[in-house]
PDB file of C-alpha atoms in Angstrom:
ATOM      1  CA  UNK A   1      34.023 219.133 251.303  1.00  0.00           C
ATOM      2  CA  UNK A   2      35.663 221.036 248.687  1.00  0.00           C
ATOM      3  CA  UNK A   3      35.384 220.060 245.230  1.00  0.00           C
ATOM      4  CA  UNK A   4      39.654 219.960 244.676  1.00  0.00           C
ATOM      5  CA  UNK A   5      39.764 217.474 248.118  1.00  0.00           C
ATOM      6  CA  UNK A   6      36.678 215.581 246.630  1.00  0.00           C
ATOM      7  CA  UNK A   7      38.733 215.256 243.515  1.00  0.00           C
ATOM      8  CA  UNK A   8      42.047 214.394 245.314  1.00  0.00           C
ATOM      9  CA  UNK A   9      39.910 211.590 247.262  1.00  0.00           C
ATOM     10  CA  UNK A  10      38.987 210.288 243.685  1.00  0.00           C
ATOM     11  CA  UNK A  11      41.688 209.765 242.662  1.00  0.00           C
ATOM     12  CA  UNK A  12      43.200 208.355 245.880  1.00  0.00           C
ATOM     13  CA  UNK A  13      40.644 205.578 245.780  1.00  0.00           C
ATOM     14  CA  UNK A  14      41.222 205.009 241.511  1.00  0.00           C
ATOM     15  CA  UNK A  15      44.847 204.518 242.500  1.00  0.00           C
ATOM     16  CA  UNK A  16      44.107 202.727 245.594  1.00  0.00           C
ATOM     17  CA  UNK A  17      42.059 199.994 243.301  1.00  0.00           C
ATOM     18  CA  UNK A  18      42.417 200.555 239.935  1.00  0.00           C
ATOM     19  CA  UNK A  19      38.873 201.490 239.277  1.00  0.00           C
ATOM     20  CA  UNK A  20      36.128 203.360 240.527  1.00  0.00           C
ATOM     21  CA  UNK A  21      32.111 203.004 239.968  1.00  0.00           C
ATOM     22  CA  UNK A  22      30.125 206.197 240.388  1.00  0.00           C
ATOM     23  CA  UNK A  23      27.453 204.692 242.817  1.00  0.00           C
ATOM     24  CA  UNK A  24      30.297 203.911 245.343  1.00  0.00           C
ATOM     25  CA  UNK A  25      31.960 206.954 245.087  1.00  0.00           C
ATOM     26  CA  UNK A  26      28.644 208.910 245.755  1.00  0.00           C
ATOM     27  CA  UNK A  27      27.964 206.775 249.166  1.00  0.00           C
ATOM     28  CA  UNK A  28      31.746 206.775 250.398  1.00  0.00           C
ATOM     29  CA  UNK A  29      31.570 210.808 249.956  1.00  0.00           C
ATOM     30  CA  UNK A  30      28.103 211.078 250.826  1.00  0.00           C
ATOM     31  CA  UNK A  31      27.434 213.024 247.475  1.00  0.00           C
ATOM     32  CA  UNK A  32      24.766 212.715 244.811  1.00  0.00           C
ATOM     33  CA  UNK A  33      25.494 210.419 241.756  1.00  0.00           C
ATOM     34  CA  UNK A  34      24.951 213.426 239.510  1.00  0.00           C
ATOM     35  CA  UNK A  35      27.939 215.234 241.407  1.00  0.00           C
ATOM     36  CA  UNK A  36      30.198 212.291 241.027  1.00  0.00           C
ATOM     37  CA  UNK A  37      29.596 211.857 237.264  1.00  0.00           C
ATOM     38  CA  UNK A  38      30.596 215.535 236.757  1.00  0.00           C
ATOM     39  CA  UNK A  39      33.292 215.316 238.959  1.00  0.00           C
ATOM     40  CA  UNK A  40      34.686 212.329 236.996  1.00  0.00           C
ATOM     41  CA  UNK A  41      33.876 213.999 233.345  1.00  0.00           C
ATOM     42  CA  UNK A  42      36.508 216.721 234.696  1.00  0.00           C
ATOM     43  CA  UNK A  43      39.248 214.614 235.744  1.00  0.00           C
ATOM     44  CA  UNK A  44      38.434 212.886 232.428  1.00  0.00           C
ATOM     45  CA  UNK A  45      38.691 216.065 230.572  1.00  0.00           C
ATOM     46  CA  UNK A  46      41.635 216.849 232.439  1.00  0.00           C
ATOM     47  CA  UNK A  47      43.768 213.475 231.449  1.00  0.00           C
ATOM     48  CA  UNK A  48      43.509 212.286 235.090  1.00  0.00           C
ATOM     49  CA  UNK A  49      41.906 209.233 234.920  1.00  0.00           C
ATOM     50  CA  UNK A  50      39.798 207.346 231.680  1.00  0.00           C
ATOM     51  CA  UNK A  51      36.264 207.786 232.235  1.00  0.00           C
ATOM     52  CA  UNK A  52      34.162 204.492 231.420  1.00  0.00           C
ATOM     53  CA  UNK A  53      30.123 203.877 231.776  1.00  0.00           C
ATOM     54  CA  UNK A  54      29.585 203.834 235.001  1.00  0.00           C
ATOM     55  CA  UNK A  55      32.574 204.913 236.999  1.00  0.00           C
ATOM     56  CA  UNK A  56      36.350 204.933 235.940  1.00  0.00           C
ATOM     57  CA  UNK A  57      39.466 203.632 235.092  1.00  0.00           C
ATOM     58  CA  UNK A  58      43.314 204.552 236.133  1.00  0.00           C
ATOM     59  CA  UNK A  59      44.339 206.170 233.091  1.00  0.00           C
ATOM     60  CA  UNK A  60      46.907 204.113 230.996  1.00  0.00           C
ATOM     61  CA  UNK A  61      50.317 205.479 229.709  1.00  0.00           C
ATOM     62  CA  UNK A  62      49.991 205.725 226.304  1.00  0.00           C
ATOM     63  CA  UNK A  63      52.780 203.745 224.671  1.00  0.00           C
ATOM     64  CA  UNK A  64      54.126 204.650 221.708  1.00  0.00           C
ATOM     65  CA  UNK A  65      53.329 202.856 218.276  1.00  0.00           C
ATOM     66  CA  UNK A  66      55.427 199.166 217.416  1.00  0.00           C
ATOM     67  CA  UNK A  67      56.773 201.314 214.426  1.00  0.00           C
ATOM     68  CA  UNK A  68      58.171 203.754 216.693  1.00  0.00           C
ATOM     69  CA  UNK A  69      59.602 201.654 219.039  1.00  0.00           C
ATOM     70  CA  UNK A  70      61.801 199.318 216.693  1.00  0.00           C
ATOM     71  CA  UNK A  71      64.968 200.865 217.698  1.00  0.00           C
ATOM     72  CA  UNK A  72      64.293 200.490 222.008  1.00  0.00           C
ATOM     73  CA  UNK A  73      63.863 196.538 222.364  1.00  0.00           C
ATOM     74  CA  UNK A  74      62.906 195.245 225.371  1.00  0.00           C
ATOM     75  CA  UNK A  75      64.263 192.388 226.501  1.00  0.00           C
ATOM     76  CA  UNK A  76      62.659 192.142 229.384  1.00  0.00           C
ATOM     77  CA  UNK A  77      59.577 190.387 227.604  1.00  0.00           C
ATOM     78  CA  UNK A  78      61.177 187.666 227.044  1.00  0.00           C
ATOM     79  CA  UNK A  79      59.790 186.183 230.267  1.00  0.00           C
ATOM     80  CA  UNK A  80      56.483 185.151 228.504  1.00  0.00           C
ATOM     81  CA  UNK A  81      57.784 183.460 226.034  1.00  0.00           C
ATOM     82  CA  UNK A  82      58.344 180.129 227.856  1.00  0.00           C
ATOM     83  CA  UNK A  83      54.376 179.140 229.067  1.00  0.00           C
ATOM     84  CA  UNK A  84      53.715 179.781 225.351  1.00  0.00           C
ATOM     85  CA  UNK A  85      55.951 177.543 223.565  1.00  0.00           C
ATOM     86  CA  UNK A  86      54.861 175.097 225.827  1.00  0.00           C
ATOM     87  CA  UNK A  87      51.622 175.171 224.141  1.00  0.00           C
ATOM     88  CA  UNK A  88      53.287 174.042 220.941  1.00  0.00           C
ATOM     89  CA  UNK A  89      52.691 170.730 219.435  1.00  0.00           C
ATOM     90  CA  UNK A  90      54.104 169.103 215.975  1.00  0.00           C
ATOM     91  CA  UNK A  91      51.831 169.964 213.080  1.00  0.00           C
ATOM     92  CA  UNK A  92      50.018 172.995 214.376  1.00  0.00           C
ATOM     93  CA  UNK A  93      48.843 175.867 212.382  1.00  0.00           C
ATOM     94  CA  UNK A  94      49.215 179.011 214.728  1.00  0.00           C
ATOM     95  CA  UNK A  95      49.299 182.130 214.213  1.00  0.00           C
ATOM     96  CA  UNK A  96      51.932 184.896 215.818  1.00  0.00           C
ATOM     97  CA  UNK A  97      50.913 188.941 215.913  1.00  0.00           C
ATOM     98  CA  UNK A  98      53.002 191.771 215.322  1.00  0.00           C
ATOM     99  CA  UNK A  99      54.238 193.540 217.970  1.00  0.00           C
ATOM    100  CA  UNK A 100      57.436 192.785 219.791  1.00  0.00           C
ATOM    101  CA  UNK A 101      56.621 190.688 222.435  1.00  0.00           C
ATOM    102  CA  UNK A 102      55.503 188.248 219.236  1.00  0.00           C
ATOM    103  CA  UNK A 103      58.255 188.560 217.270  1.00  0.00           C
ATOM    104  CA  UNK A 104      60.521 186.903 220.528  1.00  0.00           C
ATOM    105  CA  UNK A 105      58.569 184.725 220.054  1.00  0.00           C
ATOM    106  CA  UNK A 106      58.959 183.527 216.975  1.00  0.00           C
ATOM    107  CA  UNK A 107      62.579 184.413 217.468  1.00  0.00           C
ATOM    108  CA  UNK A 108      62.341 181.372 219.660  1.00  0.00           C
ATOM    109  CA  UNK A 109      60.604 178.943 218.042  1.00  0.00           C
ATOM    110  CA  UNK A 110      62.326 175.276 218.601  1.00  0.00           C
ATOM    111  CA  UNK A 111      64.183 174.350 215.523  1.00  0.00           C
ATOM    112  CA  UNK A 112      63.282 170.621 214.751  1.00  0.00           C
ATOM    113  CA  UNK A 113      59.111 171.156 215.575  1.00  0.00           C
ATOM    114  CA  UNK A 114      57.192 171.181 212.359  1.00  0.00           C
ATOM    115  CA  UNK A 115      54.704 174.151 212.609  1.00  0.00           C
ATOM    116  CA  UNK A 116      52.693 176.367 209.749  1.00  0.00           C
ATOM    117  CA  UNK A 117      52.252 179.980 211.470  1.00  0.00           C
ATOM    118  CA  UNK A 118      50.248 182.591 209.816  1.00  0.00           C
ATOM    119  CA  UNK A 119      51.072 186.048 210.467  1.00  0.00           C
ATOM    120  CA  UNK A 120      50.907 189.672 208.917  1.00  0.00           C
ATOM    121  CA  UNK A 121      54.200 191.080 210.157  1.00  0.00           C
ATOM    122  CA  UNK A 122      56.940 191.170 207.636  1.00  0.00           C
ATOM    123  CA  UNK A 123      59.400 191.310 210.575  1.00  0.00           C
ATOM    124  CA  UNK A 124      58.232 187.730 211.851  1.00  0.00           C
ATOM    125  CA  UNK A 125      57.770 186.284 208.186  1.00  0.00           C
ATOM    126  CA  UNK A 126      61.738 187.730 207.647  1.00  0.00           C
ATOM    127  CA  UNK A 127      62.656 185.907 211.142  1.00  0.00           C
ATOM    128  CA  UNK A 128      60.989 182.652 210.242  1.00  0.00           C
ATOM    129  CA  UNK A 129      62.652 182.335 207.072  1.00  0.00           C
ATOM    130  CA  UNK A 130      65.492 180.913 208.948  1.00  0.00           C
ATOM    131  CA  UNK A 131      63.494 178.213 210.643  1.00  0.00           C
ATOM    132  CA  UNK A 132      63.692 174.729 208.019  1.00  0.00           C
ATOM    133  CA  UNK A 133      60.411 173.064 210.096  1.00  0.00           C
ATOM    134  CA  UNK A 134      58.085 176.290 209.668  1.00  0.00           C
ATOM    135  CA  UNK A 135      55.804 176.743 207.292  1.00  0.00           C
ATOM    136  CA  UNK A 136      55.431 180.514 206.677  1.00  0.00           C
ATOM    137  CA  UNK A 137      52.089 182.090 205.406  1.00  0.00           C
ATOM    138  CA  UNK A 138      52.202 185.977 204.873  1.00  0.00           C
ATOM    139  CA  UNK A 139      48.226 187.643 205.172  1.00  0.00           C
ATOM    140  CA  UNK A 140      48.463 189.867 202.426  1.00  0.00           C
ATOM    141  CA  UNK A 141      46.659 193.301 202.358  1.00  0.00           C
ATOM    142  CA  UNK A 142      47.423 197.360 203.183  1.00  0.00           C
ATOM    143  CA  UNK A 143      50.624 197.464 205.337  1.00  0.00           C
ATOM    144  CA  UNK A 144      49.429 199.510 208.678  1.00  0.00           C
ATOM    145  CA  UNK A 145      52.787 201.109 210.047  1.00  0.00           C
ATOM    146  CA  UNK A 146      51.591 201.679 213.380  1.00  0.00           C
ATOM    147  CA  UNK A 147      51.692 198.439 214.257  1.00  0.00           C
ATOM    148  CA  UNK A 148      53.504 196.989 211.663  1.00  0.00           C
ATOM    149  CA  UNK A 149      50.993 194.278 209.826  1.00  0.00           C
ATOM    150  CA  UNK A 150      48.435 193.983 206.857  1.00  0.00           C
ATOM    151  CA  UNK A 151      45.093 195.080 207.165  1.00  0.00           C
ATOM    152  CA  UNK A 152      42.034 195.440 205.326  1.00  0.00           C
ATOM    153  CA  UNK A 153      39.504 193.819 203.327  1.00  0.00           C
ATOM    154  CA  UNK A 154      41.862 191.489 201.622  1.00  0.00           C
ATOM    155  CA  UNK A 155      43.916 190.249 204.915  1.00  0.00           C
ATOM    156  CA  UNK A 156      40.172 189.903 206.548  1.00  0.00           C
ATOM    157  CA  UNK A 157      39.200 187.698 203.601  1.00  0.00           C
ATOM    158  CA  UNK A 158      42.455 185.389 204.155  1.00  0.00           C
ATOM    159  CA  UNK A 159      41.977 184.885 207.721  1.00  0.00           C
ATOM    160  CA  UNK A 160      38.476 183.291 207.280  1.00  0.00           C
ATOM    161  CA  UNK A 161      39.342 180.989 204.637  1.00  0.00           C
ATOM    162  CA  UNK A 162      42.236 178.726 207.570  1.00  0.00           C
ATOM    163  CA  UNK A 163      41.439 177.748 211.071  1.00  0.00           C
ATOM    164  CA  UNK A 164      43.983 178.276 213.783  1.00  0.00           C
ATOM    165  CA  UNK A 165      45.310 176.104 216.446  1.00  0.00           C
ATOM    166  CA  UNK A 166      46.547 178.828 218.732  1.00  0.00           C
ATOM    167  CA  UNK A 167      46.814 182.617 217.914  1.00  0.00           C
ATOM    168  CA  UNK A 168      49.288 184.330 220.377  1.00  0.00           C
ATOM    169  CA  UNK A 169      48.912 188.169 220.416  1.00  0.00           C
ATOM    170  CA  UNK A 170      50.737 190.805 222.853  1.00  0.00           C
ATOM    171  CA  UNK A 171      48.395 192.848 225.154  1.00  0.00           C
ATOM    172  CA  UNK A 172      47.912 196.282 224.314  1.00  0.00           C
ATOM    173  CA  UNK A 173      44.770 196.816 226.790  1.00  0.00           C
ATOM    174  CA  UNK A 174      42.404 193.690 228.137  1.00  0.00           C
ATOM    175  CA  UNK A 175      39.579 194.412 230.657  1.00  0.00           C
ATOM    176  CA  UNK A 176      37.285 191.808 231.981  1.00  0.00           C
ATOM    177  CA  UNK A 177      34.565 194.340 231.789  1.00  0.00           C
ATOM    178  CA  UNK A 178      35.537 196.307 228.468  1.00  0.00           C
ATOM    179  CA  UNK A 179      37.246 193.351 226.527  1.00  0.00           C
ATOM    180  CA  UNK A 180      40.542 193.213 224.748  1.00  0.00           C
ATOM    181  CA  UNK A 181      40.814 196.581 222.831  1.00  0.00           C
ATOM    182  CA  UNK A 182      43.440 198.302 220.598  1.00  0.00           C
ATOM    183  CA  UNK A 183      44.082 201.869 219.498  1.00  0.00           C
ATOM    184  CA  UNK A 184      43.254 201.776 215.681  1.00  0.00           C
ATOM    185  CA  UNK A 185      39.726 200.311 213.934  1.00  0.00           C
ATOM    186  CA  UNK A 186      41.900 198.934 211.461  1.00  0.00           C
ATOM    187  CA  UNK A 187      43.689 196.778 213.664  1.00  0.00           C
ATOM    188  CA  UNK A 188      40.800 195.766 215.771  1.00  0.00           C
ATOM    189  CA  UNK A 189      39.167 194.372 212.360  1.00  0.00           C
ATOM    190  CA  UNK A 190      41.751 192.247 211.583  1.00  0.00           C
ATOM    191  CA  UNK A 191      42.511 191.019 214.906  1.00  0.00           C
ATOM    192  CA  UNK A 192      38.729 190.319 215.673  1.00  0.00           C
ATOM    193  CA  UNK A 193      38.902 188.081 212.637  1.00  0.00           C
ATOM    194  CA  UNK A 194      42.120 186.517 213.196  1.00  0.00           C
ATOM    195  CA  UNK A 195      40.424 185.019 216.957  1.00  0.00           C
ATOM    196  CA  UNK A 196      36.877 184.615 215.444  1.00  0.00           C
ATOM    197  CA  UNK A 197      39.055 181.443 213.357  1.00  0.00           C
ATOM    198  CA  UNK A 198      40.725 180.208 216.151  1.00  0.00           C
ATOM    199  CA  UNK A 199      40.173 177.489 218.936  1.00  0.00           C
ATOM    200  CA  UNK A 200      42.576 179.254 221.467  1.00  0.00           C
ATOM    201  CA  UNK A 201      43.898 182.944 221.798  1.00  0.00           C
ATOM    202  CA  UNK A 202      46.387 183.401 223.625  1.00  0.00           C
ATOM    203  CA  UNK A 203      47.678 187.249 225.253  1.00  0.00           C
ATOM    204  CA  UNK A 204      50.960 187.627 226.460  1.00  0.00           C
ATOM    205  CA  UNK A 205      52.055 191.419 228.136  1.00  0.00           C
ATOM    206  CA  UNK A 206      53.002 192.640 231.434  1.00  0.00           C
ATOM    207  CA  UNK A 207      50.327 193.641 234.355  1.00  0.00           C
ATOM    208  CA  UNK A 208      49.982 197.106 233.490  1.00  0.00           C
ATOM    209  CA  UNK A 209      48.131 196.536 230.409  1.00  0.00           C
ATOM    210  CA  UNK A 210      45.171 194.714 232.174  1.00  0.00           C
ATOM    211  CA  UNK A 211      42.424 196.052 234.158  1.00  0.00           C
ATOM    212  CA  UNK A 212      43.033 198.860 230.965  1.00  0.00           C
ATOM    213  CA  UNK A 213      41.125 200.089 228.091  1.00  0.00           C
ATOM    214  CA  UNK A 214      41.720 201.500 224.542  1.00  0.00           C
ATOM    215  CA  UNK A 215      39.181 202.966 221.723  1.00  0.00           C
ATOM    216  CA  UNK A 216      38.160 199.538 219.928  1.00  0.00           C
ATOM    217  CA  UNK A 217      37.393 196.305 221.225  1.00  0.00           C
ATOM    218  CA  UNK A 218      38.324 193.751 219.560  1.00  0.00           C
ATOM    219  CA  UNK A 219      36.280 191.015 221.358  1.00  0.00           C
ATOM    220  CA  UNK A 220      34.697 190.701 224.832  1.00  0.00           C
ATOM    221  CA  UNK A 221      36.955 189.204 227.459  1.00  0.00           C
ATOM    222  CA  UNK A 222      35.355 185.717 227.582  1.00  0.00           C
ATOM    223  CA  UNK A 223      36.646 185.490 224.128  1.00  0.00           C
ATOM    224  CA  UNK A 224      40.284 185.025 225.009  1.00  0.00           C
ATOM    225  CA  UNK A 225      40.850 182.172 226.487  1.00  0.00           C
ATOM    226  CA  UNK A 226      44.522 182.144 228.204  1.00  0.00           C
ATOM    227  CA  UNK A 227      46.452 185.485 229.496  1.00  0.00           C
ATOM    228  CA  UNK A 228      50.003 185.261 230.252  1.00  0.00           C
ATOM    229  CA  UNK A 229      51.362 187.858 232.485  1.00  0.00           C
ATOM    230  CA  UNK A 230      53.791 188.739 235.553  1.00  0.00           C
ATOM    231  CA  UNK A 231      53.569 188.789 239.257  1.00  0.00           C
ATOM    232  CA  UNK A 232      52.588 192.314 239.409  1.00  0.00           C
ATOM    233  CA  UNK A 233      48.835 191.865 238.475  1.00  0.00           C
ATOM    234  CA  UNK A 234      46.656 193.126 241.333  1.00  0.00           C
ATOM    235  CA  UNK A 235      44.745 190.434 243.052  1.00  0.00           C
ATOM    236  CA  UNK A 236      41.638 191.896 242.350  1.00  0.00           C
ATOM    237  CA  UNK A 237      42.477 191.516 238.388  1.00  0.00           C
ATOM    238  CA  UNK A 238      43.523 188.297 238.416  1.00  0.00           C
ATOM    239  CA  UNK A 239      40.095 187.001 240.167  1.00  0.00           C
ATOM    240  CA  UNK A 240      38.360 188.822 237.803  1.00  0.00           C
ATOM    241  CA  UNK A 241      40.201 187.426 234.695  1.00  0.00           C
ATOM    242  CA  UNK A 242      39.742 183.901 236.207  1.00  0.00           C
ATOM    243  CA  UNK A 243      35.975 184.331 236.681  1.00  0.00           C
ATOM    244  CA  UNK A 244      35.505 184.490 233.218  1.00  0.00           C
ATOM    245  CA  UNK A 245      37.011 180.851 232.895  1.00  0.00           C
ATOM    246  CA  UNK A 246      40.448 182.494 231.153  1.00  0.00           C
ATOM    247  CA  UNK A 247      43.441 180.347 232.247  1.00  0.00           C
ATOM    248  CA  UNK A 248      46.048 182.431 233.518  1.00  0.00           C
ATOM    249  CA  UNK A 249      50.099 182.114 233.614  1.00  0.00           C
ATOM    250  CA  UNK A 250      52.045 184.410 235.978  1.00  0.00           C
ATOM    251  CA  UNK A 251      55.633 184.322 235.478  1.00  0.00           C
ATOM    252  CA  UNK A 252      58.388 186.432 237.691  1.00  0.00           C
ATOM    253  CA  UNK A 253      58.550 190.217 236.932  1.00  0.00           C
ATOM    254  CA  UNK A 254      62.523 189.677 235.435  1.00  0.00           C
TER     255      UNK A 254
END
């Protein structure tokens, strides 16, 4: 076989499933391990897929920064909103991420529930302002503009002093191997602090951001403990998310 159709079948099968390991792909194409591994360092030097210990992954658009994308709203994630208010109850402390996904949703708060949510977004602390029943905290610290929120040593030092009924947090990559990871150290600091004081974390993002990986973990997958997505999660995923003992919403795709 020649090494471009071995490559082509590679990536056939990383489509095909979403992920590869290196010890099936050297049986399937009757090839040494060592082969494989050098075969998949290329495509990962090449931008074709995101190489991983042991095998691959289908490599993940990159999407740009929540900075960069204030002006091109997306209405369209509105759909997870409605699993997660259901979560709320009178008198809870919660906390609600940046990211846009997070600010619908506390866009969308119901008016008459009494609720104290933490957050380090200045977008969601301006949006809550016009909610009478919510109790606004602000985490103080370095303002990241990436992804809009405080970080640092002083918004890490906030979080641990209040415990958290629910924290709800958009998805930027969750694995069930490789954990829930983000792009920047700073924000996987914070965030990893922000669920280490909470009894429930909650993701909510569309199907294309699971089964993914970015740089930094923020915590290993059994850590979360409820993923809200859509209908176009792989089956394959979703039993792997559910072995882990994560509850998992699917709502329609729009």
């Amino acid at each position: 076989m020649l090494l471009a159709e071995r490559h082509q079948l590679i990536l056939e099968q990383l489509n095909l499933h979403g992920r590869i390991t290196s010890v099936e792909l050297a049986k399937s194409l009757a090839v040494s391990e060592d082969t494989i591994r050098r075969d998949l360092n290329k495509l990962g030097e090449l931008k074709l897929l995101n190489r991983v210990h042991g095998g691959a992954l289908v490599m993940q658009e990159e999407t740009p920064d929540y900075f960069d994308r204030l002006n091109t709203p997306d209405p369209s994630k509105k759909r997870f909103l409605e699993p997660a208010l259901n979560m709320l109850e009178a008198g809870q402390t919660i906390v609600i991420d940046s990211g846009e996904t997070c600010r619908y949703l506390a866009q969308n708060l119901p008016a008459n529930l009494p609720l104290t949510v933490v957050t380090g977004c200045p977008l969601i602390v301006q949006d809550l302002m016009q909610q009478p029943q919510v109790n606004v905290i602000q985490i103080g610290g370095k303002m990241f503009k990436p992804a809009m929120r405080t970080v640092g040593h002083s918004a890490i030092e906030m979080l641990k002093q209040i415990r958290f009924d629910i924290v709800f947090m958009g998805i930027c990559a969750f694995h069930a191997k490789h954990g829930f990871c983000v792009n920047y150290l700073e924000e996987a600091e914070v965030l990893r602090a922000t669920i280490e004081q909470a009894d429930r974390t909650v993701l909510m993002g569309p199907h294309d951001k699971l089964d993914k990986t970015k740089t930094y973990q923020i915590v290993p997958a059994h850590k979360i403990n409820h993923v809200i997505t859509d209908e176009g999660i792989r089956q394959d995923v979703q039993t792997s998310i559910q072995s882990l003992g994560i509850e998992l919403t699917i709502v329609p795709s729009s």
